[in-house]
CSV table of C-alpha atoms and ligand atoms in Angstrom, one decimal:
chain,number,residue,atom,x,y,z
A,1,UNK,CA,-35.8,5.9,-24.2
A,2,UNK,CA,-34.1,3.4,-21.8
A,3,UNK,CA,-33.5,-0.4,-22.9
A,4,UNK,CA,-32.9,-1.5,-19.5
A,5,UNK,CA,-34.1,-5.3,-20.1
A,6,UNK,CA,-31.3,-7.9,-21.1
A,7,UNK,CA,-32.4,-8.3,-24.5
A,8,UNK,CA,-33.0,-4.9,-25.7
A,9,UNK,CA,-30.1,-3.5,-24.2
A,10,UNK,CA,-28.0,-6.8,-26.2
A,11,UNK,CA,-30.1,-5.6,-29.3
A,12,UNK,CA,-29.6,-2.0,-29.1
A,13,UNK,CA,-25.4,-2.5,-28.5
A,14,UNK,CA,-25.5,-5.1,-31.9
A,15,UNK,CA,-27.5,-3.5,-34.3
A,16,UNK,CA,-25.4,-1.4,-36.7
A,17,UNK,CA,-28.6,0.6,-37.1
A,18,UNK,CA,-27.5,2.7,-34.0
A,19,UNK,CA,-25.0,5.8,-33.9
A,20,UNK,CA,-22.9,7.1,-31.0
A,21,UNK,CA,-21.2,9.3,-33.0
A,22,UNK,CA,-24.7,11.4,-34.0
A,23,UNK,CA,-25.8,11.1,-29.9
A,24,UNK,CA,-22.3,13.1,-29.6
A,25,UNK,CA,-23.2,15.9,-31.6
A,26,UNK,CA,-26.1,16.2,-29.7
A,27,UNK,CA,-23.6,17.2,-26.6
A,28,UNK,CA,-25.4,14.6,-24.4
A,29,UNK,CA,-21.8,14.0,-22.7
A,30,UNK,CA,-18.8,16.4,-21.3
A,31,UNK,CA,-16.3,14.0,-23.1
A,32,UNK,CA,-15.6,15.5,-26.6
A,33,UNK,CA,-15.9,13.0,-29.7
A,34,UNK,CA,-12.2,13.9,-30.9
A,35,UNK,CA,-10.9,12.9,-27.2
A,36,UNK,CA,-12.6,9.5,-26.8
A,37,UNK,CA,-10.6,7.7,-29.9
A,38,UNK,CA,-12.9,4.4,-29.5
A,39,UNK,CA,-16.0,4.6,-27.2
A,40,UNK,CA,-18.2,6.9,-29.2
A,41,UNK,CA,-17.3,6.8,-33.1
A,42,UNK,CA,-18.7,4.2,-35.4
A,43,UNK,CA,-17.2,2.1,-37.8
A,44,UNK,CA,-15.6,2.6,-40.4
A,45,UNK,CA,-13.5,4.9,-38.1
A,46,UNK,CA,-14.0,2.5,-34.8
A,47,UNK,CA,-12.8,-0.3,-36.8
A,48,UNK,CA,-9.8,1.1,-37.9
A,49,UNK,CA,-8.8,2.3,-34.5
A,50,UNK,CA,-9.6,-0.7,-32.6
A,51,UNK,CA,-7.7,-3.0,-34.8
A,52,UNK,CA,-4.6,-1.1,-34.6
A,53,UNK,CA,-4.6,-1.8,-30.6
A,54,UNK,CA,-6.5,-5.2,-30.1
A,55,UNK,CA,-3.4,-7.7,-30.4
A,56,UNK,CA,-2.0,-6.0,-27.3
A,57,UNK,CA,-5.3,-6.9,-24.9
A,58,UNK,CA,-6.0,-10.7,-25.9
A,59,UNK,CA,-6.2,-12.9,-23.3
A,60,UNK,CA,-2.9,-13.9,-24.0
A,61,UNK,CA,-1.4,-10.6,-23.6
A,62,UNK,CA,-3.7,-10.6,-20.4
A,63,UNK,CA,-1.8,-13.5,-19.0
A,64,UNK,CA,1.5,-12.4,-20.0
A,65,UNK,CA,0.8,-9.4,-17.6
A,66,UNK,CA,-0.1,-11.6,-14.6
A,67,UNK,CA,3.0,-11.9,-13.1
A,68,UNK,CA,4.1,-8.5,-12.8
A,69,UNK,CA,0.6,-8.2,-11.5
A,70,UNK,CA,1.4,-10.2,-8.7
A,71,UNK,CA,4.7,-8.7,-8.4
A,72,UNK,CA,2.8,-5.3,-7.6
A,73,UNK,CA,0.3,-6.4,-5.8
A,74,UNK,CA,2.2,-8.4,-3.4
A,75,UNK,CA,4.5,-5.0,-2.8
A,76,UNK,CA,1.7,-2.9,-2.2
A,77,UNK,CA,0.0,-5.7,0.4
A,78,UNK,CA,3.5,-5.7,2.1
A,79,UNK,CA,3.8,-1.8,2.7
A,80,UNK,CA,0.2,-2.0,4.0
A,81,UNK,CA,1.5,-4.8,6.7
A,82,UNK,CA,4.2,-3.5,7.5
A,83,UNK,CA,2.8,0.0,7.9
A,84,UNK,CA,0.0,-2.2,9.8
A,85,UNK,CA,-4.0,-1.9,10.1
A,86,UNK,CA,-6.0,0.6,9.3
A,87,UNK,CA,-5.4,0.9,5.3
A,88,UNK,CA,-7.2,2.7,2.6
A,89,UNK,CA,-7.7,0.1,0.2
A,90,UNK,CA,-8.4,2.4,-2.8
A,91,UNK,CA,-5.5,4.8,-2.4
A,92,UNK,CA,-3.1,2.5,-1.2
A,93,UNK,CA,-4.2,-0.6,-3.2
A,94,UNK,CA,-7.0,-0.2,-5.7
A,95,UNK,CA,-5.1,2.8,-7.6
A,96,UNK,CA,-1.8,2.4,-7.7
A,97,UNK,CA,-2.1,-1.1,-8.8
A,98,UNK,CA,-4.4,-0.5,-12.0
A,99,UNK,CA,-2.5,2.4,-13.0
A,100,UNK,CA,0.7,0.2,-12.5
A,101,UNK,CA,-0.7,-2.4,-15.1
A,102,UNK,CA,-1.9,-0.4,-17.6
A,103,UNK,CA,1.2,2.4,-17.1
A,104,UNK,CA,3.2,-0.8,-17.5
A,105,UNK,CA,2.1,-1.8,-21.2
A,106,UNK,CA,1.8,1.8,-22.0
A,107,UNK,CA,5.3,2.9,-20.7
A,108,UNK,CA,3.8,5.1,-18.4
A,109,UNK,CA,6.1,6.1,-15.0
A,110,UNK,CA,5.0,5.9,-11.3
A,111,UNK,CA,5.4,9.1,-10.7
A,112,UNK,CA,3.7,10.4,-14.0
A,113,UNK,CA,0.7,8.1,-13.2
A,114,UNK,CA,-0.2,10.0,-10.0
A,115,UNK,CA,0.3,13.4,-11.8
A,116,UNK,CA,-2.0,12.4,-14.4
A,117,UNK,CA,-4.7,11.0,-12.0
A,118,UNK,CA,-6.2,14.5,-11.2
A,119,UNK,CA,-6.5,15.6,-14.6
A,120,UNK,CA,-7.7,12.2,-15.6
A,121,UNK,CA,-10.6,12.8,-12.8
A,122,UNK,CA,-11.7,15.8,-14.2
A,123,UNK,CA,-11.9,14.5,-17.6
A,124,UNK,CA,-13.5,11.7,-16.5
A,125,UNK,CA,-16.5,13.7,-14.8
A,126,UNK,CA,-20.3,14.7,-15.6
A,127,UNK,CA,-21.0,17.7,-13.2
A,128,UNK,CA,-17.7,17.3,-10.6
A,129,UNK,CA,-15.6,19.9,-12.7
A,130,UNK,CA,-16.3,23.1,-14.5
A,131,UNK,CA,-16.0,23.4,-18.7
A,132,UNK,CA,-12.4,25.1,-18.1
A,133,UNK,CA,-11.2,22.3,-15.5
A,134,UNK,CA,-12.1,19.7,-18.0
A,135,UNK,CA,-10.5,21.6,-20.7
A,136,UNK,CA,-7.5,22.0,-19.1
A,137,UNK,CA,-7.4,18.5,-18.3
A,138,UNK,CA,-7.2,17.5,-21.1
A,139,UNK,CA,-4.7,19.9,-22.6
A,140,UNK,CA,-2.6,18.8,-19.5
A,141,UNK,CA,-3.5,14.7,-20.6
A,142,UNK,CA,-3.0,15.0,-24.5
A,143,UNK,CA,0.3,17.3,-23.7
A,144,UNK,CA,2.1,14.1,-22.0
A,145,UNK,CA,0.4,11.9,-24.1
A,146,UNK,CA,1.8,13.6,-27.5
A,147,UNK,CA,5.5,13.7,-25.6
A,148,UNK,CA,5.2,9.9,-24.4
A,149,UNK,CA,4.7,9.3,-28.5
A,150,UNK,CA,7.3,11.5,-29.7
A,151,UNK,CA,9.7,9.6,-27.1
A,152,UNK,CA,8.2,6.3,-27.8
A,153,UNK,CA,10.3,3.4,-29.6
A,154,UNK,CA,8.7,-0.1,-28.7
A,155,UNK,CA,5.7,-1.5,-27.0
A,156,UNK,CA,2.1,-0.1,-28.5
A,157,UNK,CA,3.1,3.5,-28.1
A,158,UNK,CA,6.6,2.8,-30.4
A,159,UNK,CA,4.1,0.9,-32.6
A,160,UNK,CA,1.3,3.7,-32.9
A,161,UNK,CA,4.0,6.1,-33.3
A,162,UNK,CA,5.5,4.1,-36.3
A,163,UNK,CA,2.1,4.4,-37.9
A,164,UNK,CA,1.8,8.5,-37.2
A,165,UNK,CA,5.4,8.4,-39.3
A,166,UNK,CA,3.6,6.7,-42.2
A,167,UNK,CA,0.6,8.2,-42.6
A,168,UNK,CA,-1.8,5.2,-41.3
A,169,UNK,CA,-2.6,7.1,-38.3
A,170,UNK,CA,-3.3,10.7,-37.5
A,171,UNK,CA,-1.1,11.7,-34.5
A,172,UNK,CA,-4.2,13.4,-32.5
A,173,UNK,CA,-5.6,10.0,-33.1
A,174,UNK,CA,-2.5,8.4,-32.1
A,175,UNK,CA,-2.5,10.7,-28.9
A,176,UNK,CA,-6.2,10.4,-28.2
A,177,UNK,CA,-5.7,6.5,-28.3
A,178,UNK,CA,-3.3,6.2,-26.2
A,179,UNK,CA,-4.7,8.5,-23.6
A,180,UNK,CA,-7.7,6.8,-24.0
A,181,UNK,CA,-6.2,3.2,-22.8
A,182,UNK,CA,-4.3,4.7,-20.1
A,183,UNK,CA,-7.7,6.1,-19.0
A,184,UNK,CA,-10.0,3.4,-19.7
A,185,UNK,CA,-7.4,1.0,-18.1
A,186,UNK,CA,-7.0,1.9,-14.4
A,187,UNK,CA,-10.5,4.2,-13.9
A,188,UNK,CA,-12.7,1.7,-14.5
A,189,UNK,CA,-10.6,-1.4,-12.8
A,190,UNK,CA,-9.4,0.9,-9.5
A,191,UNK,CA,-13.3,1.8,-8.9
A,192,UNK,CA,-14.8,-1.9,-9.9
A,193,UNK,CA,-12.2,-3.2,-7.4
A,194,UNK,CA,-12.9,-1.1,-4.6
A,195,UNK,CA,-16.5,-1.8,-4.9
A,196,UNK,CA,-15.6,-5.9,-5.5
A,197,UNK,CA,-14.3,-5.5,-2.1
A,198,UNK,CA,-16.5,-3.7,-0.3
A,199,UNK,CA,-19.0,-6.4,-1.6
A,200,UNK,CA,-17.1,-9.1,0.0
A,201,UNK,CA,-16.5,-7.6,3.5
A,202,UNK,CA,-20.5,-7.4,3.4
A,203,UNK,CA,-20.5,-11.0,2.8
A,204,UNK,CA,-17.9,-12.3,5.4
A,205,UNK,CA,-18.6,-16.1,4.1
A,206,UNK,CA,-17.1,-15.2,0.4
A,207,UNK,CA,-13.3,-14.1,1.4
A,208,UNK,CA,-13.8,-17.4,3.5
A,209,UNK,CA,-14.7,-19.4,0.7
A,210,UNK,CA,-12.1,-17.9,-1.3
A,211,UNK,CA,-9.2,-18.2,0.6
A,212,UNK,CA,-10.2,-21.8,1.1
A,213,UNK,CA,-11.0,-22.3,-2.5
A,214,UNK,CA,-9.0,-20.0,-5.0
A,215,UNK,CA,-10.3,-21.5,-8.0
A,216,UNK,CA,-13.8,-20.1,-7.1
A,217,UNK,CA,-12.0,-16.9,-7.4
A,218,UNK,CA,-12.7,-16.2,-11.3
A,219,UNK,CA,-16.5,-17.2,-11.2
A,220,UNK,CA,-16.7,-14.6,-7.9
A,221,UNK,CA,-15.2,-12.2,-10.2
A,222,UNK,CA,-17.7,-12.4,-12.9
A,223,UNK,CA,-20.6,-12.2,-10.5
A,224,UNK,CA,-19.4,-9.2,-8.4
A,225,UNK,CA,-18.8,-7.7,-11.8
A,226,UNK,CA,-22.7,-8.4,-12.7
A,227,UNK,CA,-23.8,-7.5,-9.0
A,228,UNK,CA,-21.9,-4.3,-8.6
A,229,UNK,CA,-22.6,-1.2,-10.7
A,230,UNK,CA,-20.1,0.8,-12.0
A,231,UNK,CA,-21.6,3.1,-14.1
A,232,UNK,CA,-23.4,6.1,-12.9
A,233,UNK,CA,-25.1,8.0,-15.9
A,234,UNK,CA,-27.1,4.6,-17.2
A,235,UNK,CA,-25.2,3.6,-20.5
A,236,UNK,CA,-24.0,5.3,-23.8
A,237,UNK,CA,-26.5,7.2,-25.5
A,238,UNK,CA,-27.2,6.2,-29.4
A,239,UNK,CA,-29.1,7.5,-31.8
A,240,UNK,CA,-31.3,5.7,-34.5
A,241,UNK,CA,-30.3,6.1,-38.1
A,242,UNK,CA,-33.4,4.7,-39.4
A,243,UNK,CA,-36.4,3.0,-37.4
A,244,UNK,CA,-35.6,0.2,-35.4
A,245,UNK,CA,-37.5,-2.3,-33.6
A,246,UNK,CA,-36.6,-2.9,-29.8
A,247,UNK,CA,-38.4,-5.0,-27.0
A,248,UNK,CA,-41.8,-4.8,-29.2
A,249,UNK,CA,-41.1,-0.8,-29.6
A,250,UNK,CA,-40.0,1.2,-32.5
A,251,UNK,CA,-37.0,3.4,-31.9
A,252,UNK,CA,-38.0,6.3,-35.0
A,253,UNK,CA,-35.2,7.7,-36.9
A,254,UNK,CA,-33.2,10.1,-34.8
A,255,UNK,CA,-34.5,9.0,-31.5
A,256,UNK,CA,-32.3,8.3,-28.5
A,257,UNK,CA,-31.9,5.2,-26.6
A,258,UNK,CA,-29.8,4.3,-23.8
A,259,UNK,CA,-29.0,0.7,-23.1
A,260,UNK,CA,-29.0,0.6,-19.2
A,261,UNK,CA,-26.4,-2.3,-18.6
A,262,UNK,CA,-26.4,-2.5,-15.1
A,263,UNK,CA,-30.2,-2.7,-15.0
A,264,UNK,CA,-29.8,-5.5,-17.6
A,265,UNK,CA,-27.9,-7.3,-15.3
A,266,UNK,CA,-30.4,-7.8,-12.9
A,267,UNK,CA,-33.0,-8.7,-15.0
A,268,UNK,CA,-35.5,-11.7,-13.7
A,269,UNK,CA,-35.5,-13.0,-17.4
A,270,UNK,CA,-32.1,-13.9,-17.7
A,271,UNK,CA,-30.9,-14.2,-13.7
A,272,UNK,CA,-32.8,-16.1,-11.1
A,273,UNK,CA,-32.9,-14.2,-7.8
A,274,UNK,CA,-30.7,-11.2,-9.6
A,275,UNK,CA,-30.5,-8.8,-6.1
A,276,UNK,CA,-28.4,-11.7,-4.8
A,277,UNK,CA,-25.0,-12.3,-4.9
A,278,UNK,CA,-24.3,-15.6,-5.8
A,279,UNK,CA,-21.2,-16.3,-6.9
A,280,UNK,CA,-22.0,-20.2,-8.0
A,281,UNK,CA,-24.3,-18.9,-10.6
A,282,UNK,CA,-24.6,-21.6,-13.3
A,283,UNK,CA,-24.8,-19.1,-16.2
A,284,UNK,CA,-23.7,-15.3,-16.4
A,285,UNK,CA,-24.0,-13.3,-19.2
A,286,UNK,CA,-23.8,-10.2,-18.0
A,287,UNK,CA,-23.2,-7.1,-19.3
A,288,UNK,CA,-20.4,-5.4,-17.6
A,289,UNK,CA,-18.1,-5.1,-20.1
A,290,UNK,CA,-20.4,-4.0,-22.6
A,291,UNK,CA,-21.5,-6.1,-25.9
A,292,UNK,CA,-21.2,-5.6,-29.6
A,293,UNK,CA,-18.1,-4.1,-31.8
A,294,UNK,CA,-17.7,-1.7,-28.7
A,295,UNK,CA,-17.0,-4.4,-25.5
A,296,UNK,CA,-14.7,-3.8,-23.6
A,297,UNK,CA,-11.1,-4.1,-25.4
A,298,UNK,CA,-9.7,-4.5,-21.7
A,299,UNK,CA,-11.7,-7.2,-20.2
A,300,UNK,CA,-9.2,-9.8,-20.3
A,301,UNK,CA,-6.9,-7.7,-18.5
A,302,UNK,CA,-9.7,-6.5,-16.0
A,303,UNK,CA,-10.5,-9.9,-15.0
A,304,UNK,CA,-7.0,-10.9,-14.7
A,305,UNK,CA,-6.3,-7.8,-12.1
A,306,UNK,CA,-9.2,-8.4,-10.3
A,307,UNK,CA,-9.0,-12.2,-9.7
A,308,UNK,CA,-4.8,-11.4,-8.6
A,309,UNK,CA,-6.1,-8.6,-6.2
A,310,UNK,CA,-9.2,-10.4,-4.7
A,311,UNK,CA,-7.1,-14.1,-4.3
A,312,UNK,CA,-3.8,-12.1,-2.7
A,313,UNK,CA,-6.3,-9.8,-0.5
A,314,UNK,CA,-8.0,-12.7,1.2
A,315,UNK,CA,-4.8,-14.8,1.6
A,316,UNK,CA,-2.6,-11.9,2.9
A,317,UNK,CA,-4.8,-10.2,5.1
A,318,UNK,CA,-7.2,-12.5,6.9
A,319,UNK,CA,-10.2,-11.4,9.0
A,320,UNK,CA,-10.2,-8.0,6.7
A,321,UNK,CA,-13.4,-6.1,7.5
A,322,UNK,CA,-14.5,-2.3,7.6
A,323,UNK,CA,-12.4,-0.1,9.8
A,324,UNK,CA,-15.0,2.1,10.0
A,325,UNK,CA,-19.4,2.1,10.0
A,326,UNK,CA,-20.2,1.4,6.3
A,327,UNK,CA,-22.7,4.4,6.2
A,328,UNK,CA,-19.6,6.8,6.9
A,329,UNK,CA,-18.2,5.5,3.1
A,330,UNK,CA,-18.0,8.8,1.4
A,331,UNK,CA,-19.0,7.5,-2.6
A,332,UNK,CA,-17.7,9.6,-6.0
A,333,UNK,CA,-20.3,12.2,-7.3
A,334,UNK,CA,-20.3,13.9,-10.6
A,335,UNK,CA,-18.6,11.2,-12.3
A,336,UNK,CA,-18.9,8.5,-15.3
A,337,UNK,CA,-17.7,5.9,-13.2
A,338,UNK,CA,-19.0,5.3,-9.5
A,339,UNK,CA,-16.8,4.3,-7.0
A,340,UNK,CA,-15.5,4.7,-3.0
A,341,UNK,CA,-13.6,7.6,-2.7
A,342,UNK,CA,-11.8,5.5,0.6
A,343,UNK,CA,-12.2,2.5,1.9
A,344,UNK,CA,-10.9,2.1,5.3
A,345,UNK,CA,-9.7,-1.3,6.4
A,346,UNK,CA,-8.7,-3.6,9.3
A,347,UNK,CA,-7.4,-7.2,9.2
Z,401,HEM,C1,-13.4,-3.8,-14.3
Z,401,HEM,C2,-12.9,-3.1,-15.2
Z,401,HEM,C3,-13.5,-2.6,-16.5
Z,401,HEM,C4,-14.9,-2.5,-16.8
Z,401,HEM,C5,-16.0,-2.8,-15.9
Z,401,HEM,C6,-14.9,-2.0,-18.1
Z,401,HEM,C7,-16.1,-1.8,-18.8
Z,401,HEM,C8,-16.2,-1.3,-20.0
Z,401,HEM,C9,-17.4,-1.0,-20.7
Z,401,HEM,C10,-18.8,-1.2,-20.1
Z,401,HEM,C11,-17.1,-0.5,-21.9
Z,401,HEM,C12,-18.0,0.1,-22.9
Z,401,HEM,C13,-18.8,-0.7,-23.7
Z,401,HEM,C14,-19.6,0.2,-24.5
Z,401,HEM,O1,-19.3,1.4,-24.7
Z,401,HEM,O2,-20.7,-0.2,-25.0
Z,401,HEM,C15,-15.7,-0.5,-22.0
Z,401,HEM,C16,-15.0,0.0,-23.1
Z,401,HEM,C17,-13.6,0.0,-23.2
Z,401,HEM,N1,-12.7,-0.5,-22.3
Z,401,HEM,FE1,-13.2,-1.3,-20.5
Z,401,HEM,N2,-13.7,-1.8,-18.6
Z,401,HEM,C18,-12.8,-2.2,-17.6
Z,401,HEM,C19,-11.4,-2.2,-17.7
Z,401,HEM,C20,-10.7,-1.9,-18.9
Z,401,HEM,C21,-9.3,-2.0,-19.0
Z,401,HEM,C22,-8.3,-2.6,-18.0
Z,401,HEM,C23,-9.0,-1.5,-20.2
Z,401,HEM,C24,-7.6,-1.5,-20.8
Z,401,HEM,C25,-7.2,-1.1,-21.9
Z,401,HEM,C26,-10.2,-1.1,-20.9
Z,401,HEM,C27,-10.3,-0.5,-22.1
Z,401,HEM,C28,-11.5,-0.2,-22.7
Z,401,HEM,C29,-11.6,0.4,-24.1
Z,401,HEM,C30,-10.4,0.9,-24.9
Z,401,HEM,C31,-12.9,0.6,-24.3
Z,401,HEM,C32,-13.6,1.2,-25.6
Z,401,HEM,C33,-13.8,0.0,-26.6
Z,401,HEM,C34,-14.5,0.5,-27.8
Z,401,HEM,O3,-15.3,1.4,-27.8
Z,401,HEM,O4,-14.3,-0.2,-28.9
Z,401,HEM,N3,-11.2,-1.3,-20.0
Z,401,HEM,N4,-15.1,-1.0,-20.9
């Protein structure tokens, strides 16, 4: 069953009477349960986990990071000027600065990010990679992973490692955890930011309105974040541990249902004229980053990245647009997470 209206897929994400962990054993997704430390076990397990990590993604922590944010992103604009027009905004942008932020907190290297990033493709596909590529990804993933915690001595990893030692934390946890941020930190962000962009070069008004008005910038976030669709197999499957009511439906015991997120964040019910970008919507609950115990633990973080990327993009390089026909765009296939493989640029 899909819950793709805005209330059912809110009540299917909050009701406790839901499992992710029993849709797993039904092998509905490539991702093993043991490798995905948060997204797909239930509490008391999810709890545990999650509170050992939270403190370091509040929105504090989220504006602590800004900064270096800025730092980055301002290097990265500068080698595309200087370099001069065309650029590929996701390869030379969109990537290397979400994997900078997130391989910042986590301790994480340059150079070890872009190893990483074809193994972390792999694992994070449907169809794009056979059994053994995906396996092997995330031997190759856990391997560093296990060596960064071993090495580790402050920051989250020095902290997660201090639990392994006594006995609060499994290390494959510890290891699938970690992995699991580093993952969830730049995949998601690098895609939703290429697409952000491609959204506003299709609405030349907006970079103009943002450049002129920064302080639009976070509202334009949360609507291109509602307006763009990031994920490209519907939503998380769960199971029903008992019967439960949804949108005037009973789920029976054992059933599936898949809240359908970005179809909940165009529905009529909740947002007026939803096919349209609008990025002075009065009220914007969408559902982006998820609802219930498992939102989005990054959020804060996300929104922070993408309002430094989108302000410095429209003030450094005016008059960006396409560099080449929009139906050329070559789009990810196979994947969790949709996105551009390359977006060409002038400015
Ligand atoms: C624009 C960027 C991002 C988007 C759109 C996004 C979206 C989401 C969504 C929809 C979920 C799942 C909700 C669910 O399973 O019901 C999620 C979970 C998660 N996200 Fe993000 N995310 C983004 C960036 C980040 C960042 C920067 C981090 C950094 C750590 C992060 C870490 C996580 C984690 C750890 C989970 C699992 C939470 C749990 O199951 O308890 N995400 N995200």
């Amino acid at each position: 069953m899909l819950a793709h209206r805005h209330a059912d897929a809110c009540a299917v994400l909050t009701d406790p009477g839901f499992s992710r962990e029993a849709a797993t054993e039904l092998r509905m997704t490539s991702r093993s349960k043991e490798s995905l430390a948060l997204n797909v076990v239930d509490p008391p397990v999810h709890t545990r986990r999650r509170q050992l990590v939270a403190h370091a993604f509040t929105a504090r922590q989220a504006g602590l990071a800004r900064p270096a944010t800025e730092r980055l992103a301002g290097e990265l604009i500068g080698a595309m000027v200087r370099k001069g027009p065309p650029a590929e905004l996701v390869a030379d942008f969109a990537l290397p600065l979400t994997m900078g932020v997130i391989g910042g907190i986590l301790g994480v290297p340059a150079p070890e990010q872009r190893r990483l990033h074809p193994w972390v493709e792999a694992m994070m596909s449907t169809t794009a990679y056979s059994p053994e590529e995906i396996a092997a990804a995330h031997k190759g993933v856990h391997g560093y992973f296990a060596g960064l915690l071993d090495a580790a001595t402050d920051g989250l990893p020095g902290e997660l490692a201090e639990h392994v030692r006594q006995g609060t934390l499994g290390r494959d946890e510890a290891v699938h955890l970690v992995s699991g941020l580093f993952i969830a930190g730049y995949e998601t962000t690098g895609n939703q930011l290429g697409m952000c962009v491609l959204a506003l070069l299709r609405h030349p008004l907006l970079p103009k309105r943002l450049r002129s008005d920064p302080a639009a910038t976070p509202q334009a976030v949360e609507e291109l974040l509602r307006y763009t669709s990031l994920n490209a197999t519907g939503g998380v499957a769960h199971v029903a541990l008992e019967d439960r009511p949804v949108g005037g439906t009973v789920v029976r015991a054992g059933q599936v249902v898949v809240p359908v997120t970005d179809g909940a964040n165009r529905d009529p019910d909740v947002f007026d004229e939803p096919d349209l970008l609008d990025i002075d919507r009065p009220h914007n609950p969408h559902l982006s980053f998820g609802r219930g115990r498992h939102m989005c633990l990054g959020a804060g973080l996300a929104r922070m990245e993408l309002q430094v990327a989108l302000d410095m993009l429209v003030a450094e390089l005016p008059g960006l647009e396409l560099a080449v026909p929009e139906d050329t765009l070559g789009w990810r296939e196979g994947m969790y997470v949709r996105g551009l493989l390359e977006l060409p640029v002038l400015w």
